[in-house]
Tab-separated table of C-alpha atoms and ligand atoms in Angstrom:
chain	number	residue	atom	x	y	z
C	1	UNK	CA	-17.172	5.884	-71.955
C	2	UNK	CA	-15.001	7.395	-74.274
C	3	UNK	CA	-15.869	10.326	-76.805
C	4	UNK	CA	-13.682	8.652	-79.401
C	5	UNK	CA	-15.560	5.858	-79.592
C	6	UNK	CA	-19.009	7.920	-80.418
C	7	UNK	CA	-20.386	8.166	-83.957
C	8	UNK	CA	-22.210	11.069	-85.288
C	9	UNK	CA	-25.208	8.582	-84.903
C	10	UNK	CA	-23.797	8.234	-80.916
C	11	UNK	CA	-23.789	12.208	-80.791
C	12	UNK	CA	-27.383	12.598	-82.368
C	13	UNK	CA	-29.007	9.990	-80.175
C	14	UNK	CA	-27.327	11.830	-76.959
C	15	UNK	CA	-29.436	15.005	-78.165
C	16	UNK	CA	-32.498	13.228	-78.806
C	17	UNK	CA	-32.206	12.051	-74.898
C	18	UNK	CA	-31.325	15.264	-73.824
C	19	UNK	CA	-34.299	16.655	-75.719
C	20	UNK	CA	-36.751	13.747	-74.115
C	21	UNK	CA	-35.569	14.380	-70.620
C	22	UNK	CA	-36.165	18.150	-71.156
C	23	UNK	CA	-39.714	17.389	-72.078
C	24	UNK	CA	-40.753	14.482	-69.760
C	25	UNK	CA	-39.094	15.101	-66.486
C	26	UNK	CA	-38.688	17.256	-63.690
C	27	UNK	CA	-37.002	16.273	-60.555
C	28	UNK	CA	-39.912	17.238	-58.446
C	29	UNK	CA	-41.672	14.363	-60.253
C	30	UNK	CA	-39.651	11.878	-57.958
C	31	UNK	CA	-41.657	12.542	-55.162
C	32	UNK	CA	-44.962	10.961	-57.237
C	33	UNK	CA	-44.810	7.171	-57.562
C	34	UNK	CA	-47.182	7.592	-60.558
C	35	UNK	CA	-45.373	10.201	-62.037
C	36	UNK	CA	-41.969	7.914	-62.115
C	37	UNK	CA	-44.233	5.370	-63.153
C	38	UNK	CA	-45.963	6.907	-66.340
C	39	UNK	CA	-42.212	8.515	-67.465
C	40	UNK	CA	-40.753	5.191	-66.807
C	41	UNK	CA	-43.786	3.774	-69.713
C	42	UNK	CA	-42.774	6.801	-71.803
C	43	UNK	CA	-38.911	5.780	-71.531
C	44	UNK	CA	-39.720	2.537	-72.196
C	45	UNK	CA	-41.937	3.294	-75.762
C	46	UNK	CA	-38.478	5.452	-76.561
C	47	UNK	CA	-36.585	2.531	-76.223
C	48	UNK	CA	-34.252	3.932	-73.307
C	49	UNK	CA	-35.516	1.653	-70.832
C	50	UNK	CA	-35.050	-2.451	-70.578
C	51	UNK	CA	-33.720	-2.853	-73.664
C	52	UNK	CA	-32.823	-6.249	-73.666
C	53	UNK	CA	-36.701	-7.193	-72.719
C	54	UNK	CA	-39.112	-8.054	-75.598
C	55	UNK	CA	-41.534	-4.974	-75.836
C	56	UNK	CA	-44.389	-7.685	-75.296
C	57	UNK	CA	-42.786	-8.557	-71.820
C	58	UNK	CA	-42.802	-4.443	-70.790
C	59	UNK	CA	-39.341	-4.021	-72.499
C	60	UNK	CA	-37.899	-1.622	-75.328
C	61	UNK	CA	-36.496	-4.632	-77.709
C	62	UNK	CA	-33.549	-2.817	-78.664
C	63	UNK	CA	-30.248	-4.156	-80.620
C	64	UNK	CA	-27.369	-4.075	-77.829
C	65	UNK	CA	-25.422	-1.101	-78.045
C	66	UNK	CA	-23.216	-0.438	-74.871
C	67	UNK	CA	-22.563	3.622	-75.979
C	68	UNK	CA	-26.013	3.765	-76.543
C	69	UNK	CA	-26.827	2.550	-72.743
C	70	UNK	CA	-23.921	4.268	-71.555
C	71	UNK	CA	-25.387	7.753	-73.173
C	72	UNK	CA	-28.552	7.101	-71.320
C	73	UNK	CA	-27.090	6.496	-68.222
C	74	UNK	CA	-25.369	9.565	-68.446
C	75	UNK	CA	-28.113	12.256	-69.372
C	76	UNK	CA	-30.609	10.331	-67.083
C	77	UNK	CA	-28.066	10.698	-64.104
C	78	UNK	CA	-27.248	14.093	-65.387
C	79	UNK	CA	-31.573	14.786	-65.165
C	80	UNK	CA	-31.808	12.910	-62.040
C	81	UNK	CA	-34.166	11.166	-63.751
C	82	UNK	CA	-35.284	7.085	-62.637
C	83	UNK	CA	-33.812	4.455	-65.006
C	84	UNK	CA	-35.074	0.699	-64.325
C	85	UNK	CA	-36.417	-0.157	-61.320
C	86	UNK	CA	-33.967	-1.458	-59.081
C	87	UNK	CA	-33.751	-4.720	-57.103
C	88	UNK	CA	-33.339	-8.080	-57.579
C	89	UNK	CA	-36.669	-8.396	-59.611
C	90	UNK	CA	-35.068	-6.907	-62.558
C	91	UNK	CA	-31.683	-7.636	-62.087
C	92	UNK	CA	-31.858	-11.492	-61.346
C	93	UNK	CA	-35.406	-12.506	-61.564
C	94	UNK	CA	-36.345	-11.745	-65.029
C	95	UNK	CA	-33.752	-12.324	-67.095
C	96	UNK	CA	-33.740	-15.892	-65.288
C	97	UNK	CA	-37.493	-15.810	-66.247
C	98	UNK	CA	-36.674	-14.817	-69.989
C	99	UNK	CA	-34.136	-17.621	-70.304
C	100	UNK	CA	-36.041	-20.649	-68.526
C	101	UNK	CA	-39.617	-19.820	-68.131
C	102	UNK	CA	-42.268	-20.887	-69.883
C	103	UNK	CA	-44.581	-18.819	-71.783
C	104	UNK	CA	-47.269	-18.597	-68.768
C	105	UNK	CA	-44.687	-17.489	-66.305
C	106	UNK	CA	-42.763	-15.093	-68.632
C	107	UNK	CA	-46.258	-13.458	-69.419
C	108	UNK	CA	-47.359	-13.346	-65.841
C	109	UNK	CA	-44.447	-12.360	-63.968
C	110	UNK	CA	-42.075	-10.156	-66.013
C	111	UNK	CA	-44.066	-6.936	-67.037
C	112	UNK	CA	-44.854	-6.460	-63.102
C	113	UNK	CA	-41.442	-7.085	-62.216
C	114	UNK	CA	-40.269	-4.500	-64.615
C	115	UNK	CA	-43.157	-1.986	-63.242
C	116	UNK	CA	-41.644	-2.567	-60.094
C	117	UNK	CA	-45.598	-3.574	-59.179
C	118	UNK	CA	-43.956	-6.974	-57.677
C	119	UNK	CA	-40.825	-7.750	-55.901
C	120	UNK	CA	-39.004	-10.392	-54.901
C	121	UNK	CA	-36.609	-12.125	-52.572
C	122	UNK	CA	-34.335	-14.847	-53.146
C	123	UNK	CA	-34.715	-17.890	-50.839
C	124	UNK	CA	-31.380	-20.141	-51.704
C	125	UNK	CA	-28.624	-19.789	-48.564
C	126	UNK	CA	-29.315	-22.160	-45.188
C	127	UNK	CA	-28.036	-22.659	-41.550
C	128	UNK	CA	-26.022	-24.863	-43.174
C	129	UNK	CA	-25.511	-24.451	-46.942
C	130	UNK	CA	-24.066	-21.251	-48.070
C	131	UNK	CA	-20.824	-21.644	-50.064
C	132	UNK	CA	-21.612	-25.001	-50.469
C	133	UNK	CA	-25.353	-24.196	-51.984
C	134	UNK	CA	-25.878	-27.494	-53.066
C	135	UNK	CA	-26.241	-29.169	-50.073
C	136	UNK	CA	-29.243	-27.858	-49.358
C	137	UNK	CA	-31.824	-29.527	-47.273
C	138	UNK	CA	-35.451	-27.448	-47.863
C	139	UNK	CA	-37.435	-30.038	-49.332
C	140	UNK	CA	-40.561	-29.897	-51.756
C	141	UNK	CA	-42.633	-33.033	-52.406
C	142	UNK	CA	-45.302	-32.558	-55.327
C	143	UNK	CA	-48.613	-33.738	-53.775
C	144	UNK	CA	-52.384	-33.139	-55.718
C	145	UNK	CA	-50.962	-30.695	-57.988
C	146	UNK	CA	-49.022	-28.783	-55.752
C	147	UNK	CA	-45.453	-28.567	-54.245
C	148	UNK	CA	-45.534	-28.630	-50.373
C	149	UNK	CA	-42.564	-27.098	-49.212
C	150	UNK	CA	-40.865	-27.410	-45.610
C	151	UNK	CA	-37.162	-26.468	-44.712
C	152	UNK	CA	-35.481	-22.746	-43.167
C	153	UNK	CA	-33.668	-20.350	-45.214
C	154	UNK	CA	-31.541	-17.636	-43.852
C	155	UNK	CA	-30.120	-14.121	-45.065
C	156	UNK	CA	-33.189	-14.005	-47.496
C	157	UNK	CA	-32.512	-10.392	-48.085
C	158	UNK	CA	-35.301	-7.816	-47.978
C	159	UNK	CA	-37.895	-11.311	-47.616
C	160	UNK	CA	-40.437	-9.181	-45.193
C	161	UNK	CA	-41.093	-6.731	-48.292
C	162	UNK	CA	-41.447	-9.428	-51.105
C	163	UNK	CA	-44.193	-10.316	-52.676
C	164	UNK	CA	-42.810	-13.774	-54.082
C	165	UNK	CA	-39.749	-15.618	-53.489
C	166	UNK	CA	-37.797	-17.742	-55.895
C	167	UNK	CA	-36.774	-20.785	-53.627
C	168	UNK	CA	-34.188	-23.595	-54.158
C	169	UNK	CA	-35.511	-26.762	-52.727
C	170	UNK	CA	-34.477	-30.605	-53.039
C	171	UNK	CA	-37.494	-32.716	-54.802
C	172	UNK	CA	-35.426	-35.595	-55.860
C	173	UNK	CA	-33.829	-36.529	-52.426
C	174	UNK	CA	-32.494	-39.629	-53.890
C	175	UNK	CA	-29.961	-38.090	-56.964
C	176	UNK	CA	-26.852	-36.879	-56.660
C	177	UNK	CA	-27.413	-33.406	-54.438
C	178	UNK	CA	-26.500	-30.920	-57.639
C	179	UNK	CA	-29.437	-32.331	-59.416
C	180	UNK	CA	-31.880	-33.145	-56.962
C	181	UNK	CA	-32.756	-29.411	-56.865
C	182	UNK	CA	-35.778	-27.805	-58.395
C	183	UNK	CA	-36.008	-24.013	-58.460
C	184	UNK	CA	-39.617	-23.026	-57.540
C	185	UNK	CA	-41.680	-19.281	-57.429
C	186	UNK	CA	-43.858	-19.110	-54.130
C	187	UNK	CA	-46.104	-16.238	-53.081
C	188	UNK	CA	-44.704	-14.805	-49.979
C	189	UNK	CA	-47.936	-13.707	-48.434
C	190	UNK	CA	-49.191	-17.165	-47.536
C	191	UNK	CA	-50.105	-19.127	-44.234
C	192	UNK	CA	-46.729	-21.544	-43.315
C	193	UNK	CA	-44.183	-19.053	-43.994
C	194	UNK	CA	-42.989	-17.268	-41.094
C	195	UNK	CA	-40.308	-14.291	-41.988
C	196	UNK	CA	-37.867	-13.347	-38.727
C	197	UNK	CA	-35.803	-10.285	-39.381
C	198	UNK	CA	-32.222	-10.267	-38.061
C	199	UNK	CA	-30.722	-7.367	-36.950
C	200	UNK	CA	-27.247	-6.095	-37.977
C	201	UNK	CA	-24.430	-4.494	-36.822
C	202	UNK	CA	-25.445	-1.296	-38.860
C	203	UNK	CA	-28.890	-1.213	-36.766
C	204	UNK	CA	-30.837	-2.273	-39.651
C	205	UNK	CA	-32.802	-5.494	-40.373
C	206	UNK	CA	-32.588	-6.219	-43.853
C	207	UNK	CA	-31.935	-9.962	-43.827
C	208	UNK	CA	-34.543	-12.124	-42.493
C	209	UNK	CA	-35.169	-16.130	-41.624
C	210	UNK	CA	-37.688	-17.800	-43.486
C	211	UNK	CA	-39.608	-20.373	-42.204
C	212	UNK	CA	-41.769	-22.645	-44.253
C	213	UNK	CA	-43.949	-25.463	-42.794
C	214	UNK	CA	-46.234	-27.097	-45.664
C	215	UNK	CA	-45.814	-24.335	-47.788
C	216	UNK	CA	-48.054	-25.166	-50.880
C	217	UNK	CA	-47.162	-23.575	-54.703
C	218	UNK	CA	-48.696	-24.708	-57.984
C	219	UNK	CA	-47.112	-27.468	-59.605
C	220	UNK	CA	-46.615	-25.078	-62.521
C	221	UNK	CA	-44.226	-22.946	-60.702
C	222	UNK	CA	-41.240	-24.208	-61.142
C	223	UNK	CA	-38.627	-23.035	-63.547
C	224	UNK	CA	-36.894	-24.856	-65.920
C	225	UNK	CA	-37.018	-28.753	-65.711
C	226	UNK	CA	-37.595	-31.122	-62.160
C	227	UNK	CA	-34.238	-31.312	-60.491
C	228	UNK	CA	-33.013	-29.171	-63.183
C	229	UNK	CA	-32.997	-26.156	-60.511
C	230	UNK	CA	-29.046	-25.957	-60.124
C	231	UNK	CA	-28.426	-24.772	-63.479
C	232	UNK	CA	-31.195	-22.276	-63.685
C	233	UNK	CA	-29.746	-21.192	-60.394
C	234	UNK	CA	-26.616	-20.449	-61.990
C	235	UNK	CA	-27.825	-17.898	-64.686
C	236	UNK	CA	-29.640	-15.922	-61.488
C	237	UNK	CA	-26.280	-15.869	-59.644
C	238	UNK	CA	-24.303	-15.007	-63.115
C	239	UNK	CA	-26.524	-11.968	-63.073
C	240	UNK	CA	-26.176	-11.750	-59.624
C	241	UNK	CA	-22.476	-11.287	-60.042
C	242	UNK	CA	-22.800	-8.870	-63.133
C	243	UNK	CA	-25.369	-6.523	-61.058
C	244	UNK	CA	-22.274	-6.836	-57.901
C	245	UNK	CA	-19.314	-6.037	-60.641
C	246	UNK	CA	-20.681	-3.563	-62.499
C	247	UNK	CA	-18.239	-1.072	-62.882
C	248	UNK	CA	-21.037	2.129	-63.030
C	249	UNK	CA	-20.992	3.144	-59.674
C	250	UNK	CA	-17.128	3.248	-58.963
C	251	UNK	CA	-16.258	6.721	-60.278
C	252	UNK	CA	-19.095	7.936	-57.925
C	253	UNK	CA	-17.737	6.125	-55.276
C	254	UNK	CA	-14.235	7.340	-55.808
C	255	UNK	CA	-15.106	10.676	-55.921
C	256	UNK	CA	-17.054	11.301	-52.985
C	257	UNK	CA	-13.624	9.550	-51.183
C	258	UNK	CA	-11.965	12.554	-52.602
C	259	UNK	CA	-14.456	15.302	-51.442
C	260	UNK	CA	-14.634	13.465	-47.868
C	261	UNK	CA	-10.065	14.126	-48.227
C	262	UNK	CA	-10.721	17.162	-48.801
C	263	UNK	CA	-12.841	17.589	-46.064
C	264	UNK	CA	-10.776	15.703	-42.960
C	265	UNK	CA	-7.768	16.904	-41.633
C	266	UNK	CA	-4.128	15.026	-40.945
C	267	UNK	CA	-1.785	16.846	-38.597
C	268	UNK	CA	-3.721	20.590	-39.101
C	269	UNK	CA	-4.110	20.043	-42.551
C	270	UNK	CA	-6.292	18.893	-45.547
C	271	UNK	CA	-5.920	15.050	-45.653
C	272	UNK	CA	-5.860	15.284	-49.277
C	273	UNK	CA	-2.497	16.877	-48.804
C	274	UNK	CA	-1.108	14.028	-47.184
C	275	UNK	CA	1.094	12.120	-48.908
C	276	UNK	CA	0.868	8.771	-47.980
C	277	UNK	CA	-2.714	8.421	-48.332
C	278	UNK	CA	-2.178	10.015	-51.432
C	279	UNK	CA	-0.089	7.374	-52.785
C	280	UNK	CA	-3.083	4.686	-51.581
C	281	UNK	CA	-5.751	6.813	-53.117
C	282	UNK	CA	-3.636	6.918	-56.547
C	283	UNK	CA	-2.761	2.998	-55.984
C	284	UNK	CA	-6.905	3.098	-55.532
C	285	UNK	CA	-7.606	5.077	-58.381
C	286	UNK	CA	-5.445	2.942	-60.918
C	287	UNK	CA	-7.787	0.024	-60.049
C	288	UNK	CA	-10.978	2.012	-60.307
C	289	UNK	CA	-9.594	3.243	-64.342
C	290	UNK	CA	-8.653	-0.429	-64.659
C	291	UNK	CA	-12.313	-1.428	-63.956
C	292	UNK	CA	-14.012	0.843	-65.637
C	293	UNK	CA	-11.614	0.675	-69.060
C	294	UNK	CA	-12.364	-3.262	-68.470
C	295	UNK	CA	-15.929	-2.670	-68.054
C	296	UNK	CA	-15.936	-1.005	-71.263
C	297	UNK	CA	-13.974	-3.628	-73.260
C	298	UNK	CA	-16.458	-6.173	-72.201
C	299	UNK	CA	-19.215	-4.227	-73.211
C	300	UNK	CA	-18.043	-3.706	-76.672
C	301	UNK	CA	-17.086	-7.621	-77.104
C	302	UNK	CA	-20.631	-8.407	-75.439
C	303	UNK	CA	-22.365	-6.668	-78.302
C	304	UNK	CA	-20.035	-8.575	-80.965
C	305	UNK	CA	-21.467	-11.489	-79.685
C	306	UNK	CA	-18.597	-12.348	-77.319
C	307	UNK	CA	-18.796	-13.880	-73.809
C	308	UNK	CA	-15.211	-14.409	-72.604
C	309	UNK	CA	-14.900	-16.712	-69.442
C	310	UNK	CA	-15.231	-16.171	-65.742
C	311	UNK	CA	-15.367	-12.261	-66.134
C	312	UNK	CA	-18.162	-11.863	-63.272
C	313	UNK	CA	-15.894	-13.550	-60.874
C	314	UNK	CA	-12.691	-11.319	-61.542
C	315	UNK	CA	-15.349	-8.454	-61.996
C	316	UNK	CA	-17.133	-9.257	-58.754
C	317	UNK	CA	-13.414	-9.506	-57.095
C	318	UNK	CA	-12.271	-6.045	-58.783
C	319	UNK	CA	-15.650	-4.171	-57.260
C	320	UNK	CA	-15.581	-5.697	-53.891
C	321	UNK	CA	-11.840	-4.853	-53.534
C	322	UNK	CA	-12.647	-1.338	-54.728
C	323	UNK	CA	-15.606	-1.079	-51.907
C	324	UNK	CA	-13.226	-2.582	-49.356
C	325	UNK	CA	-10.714	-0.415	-49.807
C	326	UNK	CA	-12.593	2.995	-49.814
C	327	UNK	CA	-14.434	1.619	-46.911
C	328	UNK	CA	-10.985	1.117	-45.115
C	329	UNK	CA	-9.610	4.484	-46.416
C	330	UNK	CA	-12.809	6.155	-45.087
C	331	UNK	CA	-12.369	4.858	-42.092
C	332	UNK	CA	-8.764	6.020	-41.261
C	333	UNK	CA	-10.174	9.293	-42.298
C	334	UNK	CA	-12.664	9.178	-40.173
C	335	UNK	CA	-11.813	7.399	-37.084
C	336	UNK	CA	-13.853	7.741	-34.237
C	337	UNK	CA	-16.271	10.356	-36.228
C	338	UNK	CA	-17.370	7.141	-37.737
C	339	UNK	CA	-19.520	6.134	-34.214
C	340	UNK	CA	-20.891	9.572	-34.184
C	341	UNK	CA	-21.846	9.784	-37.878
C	342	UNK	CA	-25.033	9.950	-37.295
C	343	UNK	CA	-24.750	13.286	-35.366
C	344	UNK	CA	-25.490	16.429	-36.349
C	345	UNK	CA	-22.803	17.433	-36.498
C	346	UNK	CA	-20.841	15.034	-39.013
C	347	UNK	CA	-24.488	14.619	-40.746
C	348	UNK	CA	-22.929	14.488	-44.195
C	349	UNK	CA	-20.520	11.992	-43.301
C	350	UNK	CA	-23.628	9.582	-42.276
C	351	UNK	CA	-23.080	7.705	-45.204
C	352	UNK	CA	-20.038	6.259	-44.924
C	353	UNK	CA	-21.044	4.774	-41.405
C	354	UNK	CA	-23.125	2.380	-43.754
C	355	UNK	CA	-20.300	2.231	-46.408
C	356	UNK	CA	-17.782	0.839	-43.989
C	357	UNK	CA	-20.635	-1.403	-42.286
C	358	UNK	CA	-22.176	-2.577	-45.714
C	359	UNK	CA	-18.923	-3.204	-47.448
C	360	UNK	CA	-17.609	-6.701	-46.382
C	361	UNK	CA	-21.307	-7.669	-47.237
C	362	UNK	CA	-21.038	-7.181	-50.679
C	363	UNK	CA	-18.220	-9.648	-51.084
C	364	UNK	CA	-19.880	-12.061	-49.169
C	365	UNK	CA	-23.455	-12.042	-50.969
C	366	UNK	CA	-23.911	-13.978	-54.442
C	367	UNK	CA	-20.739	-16.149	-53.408
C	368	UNK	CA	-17.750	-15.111	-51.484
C	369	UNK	CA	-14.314	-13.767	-52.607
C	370	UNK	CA	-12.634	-17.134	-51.728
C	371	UNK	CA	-15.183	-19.384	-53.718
C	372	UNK	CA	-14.869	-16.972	-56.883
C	373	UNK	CA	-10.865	-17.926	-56.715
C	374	UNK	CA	-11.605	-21.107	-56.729
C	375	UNK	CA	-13.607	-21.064	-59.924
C	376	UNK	CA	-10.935	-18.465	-61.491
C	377	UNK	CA	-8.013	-20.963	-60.126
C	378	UNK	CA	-9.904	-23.903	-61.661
C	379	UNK	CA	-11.892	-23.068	-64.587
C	380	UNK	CA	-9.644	-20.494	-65.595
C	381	UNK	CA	-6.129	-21.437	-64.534
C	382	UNK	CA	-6.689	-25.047	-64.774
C	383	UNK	CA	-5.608	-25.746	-61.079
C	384	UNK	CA	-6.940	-28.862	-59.446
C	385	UNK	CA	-9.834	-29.050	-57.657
C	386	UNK	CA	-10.609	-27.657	-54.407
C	387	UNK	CA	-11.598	-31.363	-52.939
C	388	UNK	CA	-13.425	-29.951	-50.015
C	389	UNK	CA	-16.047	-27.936	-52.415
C	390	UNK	CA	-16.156	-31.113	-55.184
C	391	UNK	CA	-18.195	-33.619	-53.482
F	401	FAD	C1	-25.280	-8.705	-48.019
F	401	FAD	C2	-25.714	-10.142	-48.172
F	401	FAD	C3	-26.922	-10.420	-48.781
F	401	FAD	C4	-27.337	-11.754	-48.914
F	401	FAD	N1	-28.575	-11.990	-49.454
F	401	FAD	C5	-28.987	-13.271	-49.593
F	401	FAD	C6	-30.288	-13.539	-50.127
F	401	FAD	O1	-31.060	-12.622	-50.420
F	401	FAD	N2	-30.680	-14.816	-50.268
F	401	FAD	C7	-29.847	-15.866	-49.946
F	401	FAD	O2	-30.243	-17.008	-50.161
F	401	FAD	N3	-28.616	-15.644	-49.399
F	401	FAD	C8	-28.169	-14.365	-49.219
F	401	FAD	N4	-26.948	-14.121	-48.650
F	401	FAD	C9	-26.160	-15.259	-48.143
F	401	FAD	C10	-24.920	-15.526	-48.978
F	401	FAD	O3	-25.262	-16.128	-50.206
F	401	FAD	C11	-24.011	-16.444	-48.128
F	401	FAD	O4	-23.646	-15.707	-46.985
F	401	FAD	C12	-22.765	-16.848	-48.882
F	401	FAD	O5	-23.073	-17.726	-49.924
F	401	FAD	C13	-21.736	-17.518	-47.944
F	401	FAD	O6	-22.318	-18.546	-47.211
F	401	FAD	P1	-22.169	-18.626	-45.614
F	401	FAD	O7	-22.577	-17.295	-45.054
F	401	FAD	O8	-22.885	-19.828	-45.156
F	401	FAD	O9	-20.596	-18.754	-45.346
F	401	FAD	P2	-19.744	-20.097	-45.440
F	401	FAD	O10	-20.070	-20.820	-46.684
F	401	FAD	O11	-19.870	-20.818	-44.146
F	401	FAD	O12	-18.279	-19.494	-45.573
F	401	FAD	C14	-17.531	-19.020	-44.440
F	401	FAD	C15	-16.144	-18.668	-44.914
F	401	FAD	O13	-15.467	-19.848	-45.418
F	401	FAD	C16	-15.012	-19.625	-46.751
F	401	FAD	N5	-15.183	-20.851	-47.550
F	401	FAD	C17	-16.255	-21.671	-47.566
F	401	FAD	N6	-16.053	-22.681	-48.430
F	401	FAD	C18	-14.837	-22.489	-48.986
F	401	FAD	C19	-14.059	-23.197	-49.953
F	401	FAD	N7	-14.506	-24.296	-50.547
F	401	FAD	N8	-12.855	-22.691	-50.299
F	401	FAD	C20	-12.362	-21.549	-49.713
F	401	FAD	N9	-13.053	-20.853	-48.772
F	401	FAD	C21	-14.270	-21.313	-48.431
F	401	FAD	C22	-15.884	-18.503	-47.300
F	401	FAD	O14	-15.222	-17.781	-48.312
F	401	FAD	C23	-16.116	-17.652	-46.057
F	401	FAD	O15	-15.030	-16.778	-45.867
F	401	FAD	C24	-26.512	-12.824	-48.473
F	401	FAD	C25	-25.289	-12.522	-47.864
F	401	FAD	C26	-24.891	-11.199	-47.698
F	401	FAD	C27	-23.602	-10.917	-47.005
């Protein structure tokens, strides 16, 4: 973020940070989950910590300020020191919670979420309903007080470490299929649910089939109204989206794309030297500046108040482009090293095996590429409708 754009105010509040993190942490305190945790509390009584949560909820309460959270980020990355808990808990979960829960479930689940003492996975994508979400067949039928839920979800990421999931089922089978949909909580640890991890092509099993068979949840779970569950949907995806095209992480990325140049060779000599990858890492770099700058812009207008239209689709685009491209880069650079990155030998390169292998995912997860230029071409450019999606 800019200097010109920091206040006096800006500059004293990045000392009193510094002067916190001086006090409060020390790196070796990563290694003690109840270390992070009790700094995290202290962060959070500072106000440098989930700032847009009420402090009743576990959160600071504090007026939006993008250079303020932009400060933090920096001296906390600068102190290798923990900022929120990650996952999609806090990124999607809660804020959905704060926006359509009731009192009882905002009380009950957000402070743990924002502990990190529960997590989540998000049960919404099936054999057959992914880009077209809404057709989705799970059903839940509200019996004695309870939902009973039956149906199969699939690439319910992460669903063998969750404690709950937040599930999209069909409850009123006989409206039109956007708003037949109710969007239910259900604890994960519970006879009739039967979790199958899938193994990918990077060796690791994150995404997992879900099974339920009479799957029972309290009546009370369910957020926002009966068949209500597609619009409350939508506010976990928008965040879904924002968490996807954040800009923070695409410097970082950038950079270590340089350092792995520098380190491969073209035709005897540094690869960085090289001038037509130059020209696509300076082509690269122009839309990394472009995001970030645009990143900032909307950060500013968000705290005036401002939400301009459809910028987590183009900002979902920008940052899967981005990943794609590094990831294609790094693989030129690498070529073959890329099957062996794993060895010894090429040990510091072992990330990149996952970069490459994770980065199509990305684009693919929270809605794909193709269905965010739809919306763009028809919310934003007014184009007709894609007739295949509209039914
Ligand atoms: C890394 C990752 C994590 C995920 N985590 C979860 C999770 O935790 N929980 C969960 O519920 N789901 C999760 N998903 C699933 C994800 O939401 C779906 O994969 C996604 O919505 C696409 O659905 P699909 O795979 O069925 O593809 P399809 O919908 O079958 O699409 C196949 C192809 O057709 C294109 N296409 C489809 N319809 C149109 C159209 N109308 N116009 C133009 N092109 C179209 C798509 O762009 C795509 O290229 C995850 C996916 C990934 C990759």
């Amino acid at each position: 973020m800019g200097e010109g754009l920091q206040t006096e105010a800006h500059r004293a509040f990045r000392d009193e940070v510094r002067a916190f993190l001086a006090t409060e942490w020390r790196p070796e305190m990563a290694r003690n989950a109840a270390a992070v945790a009790a700094f995290r509390r202290r962060a959070v009584e500072q106000g440098y910590l989930y700032r847009g949560f009420p402090r009743a909820l576990g959160g600071s309460e504090q007026p939006t300020d993008p250079l303020r959270l932009e400060i933090i980020r920096q001296e906390f990355a600068m102190a290798r020191a923990p900022r929120e808990v990650t996952g999609l808990g806090v990124s999607m979960v809660a804020p959905t919670l704060l926006e359509w829960g009731t009192e009882e479930q905002k009380q009950r689940f957000i402070p743990p979420t924002l502990a990190g003492e529960i997590t989540w996975a998000q049960g919404y994508s099936e054999p057959g309903s992914g880009s077209d979400l809404a057709s989705l067949v799970t059903k839940a039928e509200l019996v004695d007080g309870e939902w009973v839920v039956n149906g199969h979800k699939i690439w319910t990421s992460n669903a063998f470490r969750a404690d709950w999931f937040f599930v999209l089922a069909r409850t009123e089978p006989a409206a039109p299929k956007h708003q037949g949909i109710s969007y239910l909580l259900i604890q994960a640890r519970q006879s009739g649910i039967e979790i199958k991890r899938i193994r990918q092509i990077s060796g690791k099993a994150d995404f997992c089939e879900v099974f339920f068979e009479d799957v029972r949840t309290p009546a009370d779970l369910i957020v926002g109204e009966r068949g209500a569950g597609w619009t409350v949907s939508r506010t976990t995806l928008k965040h879904e989206r924002n968490m996807v095209g954040s800009a923070a992480g695409a410097r970082e990325l950038f950079d270590r794309l340089l350092r792995l140049a520098e380190r491969r060779r073209i035709d005897g000599r540094p690869a960085l030297e090289d001038p037509v990858l130059r020209q696509r890492l300076v082509t690269l770099e122009g839309f990394v500046e472009s995001h970030i700058a645009s990143n900032e812009h909307q950060l500013l207008a968000g705290a005036r108040g401002e939400e301009p239209p459809l910028l987590g689709q183009l900002n979902k685009i920008t940052s899967t482009n981005i990943a794609d491209e590094v990831a294609q880069i790094a693989m030129d650079l690498m070529g073959e090293d890329l099957l062996r990155a794993a060895d010894p030998d090429t040990r510091s390169d072992a990330k990149w095996q996952q970069q490459v292998l994770g980065s199509l995912g990305l684009a693919i997860a929270g809605g794909t590429s193709n269905i965010q230029r739809n919306v763009i071409a028809e919310r934003g450019l007014g184009l007709p409708r894609d007739e295949g999606a509209a039914q």
